[in-house]
CSV table of C-alpha atoms in Angstrom, one decimal:
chain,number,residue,atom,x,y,z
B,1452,UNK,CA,73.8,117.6,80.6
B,1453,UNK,CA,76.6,115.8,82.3
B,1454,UNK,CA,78.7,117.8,84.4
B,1455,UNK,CA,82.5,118.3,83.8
B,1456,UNK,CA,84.8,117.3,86.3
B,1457,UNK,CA,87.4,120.2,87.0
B,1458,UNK,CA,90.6,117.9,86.6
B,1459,UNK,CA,92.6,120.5,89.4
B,1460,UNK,CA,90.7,119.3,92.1
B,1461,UNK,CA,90.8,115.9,90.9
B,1462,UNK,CA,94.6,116.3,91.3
B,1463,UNK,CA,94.2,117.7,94.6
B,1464,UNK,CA,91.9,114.5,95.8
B,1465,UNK,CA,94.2,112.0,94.5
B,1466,UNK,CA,97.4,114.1,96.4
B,1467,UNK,CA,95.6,114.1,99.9
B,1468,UNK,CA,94.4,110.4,99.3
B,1469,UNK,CA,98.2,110.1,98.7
B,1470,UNK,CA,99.2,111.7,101.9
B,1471,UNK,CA,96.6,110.1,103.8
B,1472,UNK,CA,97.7,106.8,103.0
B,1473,UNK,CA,101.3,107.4,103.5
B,1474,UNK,CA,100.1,108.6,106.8
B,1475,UNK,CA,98.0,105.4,107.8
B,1476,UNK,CA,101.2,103.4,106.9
B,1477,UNK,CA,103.5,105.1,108.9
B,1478,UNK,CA,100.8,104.5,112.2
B,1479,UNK,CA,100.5,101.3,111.2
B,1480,UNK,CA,104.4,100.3,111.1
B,1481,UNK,CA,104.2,102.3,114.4
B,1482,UNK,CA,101.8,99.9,116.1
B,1483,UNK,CA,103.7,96.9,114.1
B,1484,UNK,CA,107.1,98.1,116.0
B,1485,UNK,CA,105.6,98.8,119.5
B,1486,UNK,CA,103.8,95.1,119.0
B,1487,UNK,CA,107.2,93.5,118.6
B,1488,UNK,CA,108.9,95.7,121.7
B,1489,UNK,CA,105.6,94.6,124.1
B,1490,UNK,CA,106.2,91.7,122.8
B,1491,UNK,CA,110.2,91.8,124.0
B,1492,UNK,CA,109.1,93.3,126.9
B,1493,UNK,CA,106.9,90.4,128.0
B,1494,UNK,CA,109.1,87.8,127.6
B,1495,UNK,CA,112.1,89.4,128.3
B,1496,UNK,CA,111.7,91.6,130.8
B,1497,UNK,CA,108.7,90.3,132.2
B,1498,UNK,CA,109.2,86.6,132.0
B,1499,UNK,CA,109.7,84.0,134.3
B,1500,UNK,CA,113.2,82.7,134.0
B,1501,UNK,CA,112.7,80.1,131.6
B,1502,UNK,CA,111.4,83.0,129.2
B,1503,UNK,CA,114.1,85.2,129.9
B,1504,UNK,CA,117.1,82.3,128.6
B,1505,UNK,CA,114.6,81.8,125.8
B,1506,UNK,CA,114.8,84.9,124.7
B,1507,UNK,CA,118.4,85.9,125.5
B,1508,UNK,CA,119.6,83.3,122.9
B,1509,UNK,CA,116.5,83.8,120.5
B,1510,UNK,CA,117.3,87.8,120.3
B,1511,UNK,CA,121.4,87.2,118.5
B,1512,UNK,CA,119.3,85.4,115.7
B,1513,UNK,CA,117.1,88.3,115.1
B,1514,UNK,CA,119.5,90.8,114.8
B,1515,UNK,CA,121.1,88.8,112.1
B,1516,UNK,CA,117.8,88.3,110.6
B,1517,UNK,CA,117.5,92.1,110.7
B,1518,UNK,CA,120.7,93.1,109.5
B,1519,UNK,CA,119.9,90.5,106.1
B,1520,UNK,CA,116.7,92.2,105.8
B,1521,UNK,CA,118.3,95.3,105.8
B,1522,UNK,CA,121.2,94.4,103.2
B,1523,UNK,CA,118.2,93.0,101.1
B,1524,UNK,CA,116.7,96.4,101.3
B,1525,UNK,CA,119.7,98.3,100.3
B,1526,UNK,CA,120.8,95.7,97.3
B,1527,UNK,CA,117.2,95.9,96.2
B,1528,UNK,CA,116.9,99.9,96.3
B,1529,UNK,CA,120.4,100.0,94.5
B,1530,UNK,CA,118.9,97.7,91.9
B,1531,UNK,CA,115.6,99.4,91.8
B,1532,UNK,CA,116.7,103.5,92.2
B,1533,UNK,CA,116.8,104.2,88.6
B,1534,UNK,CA,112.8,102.9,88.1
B,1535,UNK,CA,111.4,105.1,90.7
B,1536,UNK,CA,107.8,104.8,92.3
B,1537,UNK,CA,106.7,102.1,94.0
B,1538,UNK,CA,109.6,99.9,93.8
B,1539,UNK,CA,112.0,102.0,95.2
B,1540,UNK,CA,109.4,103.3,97.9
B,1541,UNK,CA,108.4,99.5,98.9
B,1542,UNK,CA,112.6,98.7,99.2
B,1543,UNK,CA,113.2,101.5,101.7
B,1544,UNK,CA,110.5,100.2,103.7
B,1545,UNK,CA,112.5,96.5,103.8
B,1546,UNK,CA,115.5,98.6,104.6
B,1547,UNK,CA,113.5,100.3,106.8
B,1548,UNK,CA,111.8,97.3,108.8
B,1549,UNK,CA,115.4,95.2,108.6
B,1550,UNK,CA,117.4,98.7,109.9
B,1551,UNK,CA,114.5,98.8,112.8
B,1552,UNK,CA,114.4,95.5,113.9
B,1553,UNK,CA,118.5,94.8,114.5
B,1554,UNK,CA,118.8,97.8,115.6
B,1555,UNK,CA,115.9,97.9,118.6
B,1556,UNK,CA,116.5,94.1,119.3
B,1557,UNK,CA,120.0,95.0,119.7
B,1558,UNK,CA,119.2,97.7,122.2
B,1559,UNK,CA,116.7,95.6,124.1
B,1560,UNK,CA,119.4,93.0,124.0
B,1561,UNK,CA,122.2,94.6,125.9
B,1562,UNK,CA,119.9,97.5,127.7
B,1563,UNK,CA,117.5,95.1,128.9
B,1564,UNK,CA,115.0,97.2,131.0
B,1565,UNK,CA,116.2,100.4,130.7
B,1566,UNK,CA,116.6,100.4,126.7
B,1567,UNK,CA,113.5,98.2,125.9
B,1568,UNK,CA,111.7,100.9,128.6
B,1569,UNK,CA,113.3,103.8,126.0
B,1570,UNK,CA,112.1,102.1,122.7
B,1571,UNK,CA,108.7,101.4,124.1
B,1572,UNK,CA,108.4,105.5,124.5
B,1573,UNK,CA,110.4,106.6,121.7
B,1574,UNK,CA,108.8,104.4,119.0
B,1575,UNK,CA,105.4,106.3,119.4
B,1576,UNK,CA,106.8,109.3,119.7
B,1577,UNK,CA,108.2,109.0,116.3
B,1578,UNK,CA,105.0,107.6,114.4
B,1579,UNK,CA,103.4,110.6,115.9
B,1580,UNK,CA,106.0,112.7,114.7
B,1581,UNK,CA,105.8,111.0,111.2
B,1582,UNK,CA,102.2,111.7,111.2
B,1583,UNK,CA,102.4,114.9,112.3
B,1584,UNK,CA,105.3,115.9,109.8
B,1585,UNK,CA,103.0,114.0,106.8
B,1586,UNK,CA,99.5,115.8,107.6
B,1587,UNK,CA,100.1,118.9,108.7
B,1588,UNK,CA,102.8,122.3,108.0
B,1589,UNK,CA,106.3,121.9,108.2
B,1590,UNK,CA,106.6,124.5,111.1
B,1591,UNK,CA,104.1,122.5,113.2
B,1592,UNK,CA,105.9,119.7,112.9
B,1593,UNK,CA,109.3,121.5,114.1
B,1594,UNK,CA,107.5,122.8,116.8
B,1595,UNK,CA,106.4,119.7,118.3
B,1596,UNK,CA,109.7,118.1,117.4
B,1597,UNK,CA,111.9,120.5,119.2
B,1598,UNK,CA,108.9,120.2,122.0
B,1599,UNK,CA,109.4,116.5,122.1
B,1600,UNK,CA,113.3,117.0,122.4
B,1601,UNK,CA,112.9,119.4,125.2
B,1602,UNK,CA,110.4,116.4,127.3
B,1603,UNK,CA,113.5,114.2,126.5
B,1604,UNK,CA,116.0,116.6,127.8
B,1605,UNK,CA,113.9,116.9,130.7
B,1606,UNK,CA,113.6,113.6,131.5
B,1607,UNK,CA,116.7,112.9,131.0
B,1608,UNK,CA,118.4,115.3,133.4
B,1609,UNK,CA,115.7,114.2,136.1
B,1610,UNK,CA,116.9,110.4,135.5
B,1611,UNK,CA,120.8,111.3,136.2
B,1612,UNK,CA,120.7,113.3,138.8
């Protein structure tokens, strides 16, 4: 006799799959973002001085490139908002990635150490907190939220004074 599957906990495997995947993405476009800002870092930073004009008039372009990735991802979630799912989910993330990548190339741009040094540290800290906020309770994640604000405070008031 064939057994019966019990179609709750079928529900309940395909919502932490769910989770679990959103979860994975979220590390993923983590390691994607601090890819791109090593990748700054390197030649802007870093470089020898040939690398460093390179990429001084490289970086204007890609914050226009961002900023039309980003309108894309609004004009496409305004077209798509009424259809729900997948479509809408996948043009947030364009909004998302465009929104990221003018705004932390603009910040590397015109903070050069200093802000590309920030966004190095602060784009991990904010997969983490995305995965933590995705996988486990809400009141973890404002613990270690408020936690990671206090570190910032911290280091913050060590780096003024």
């Amino acid at each position: 006799m064939a057994k019966k599957t019990n179609p709750a906990s079928a529900k309940n495997i395909r919502k932490g799959n769910a989770v679990f995947h959103a979860s994975m993405a979220v590390f993923l476009a983590g390691c994607a973002a601090e890819i791109y800002l090593l990748f700054i870092n390197k030649y802007l930073v870093d470089g020898t001085l040939d690398q460093v004009l390179a990429m001084a008039e490289a970086l204007p372009y890609v914050i226009y490139a961002g900023l039309g990735v980003l309108a894309l991802g609004v004009v496409l979630l305004a077209l798509w908002w009424k259809r729900g799912g997948t479509m809408r989910r996948t043009a947030a993330w364009v909004a998302g990635v465009g929104a990221f990548v003018a705004g932390a190339t603009f910040v590397c741009l015109h903070y050069v150490a200093d802000g590309t040094r920030a966004m190095c540290v602060a784009v991990p800290v904010v997969m983490l907190l995305g995965v933590v906020f995705l996988l486990y309770q809400r009141e973890c994640f404002f613990s270690v939220s408020s936690l990671s604000l206090a570190l910032i405070g911290l280091y913050a008031c060590r780096r003024s004074f």
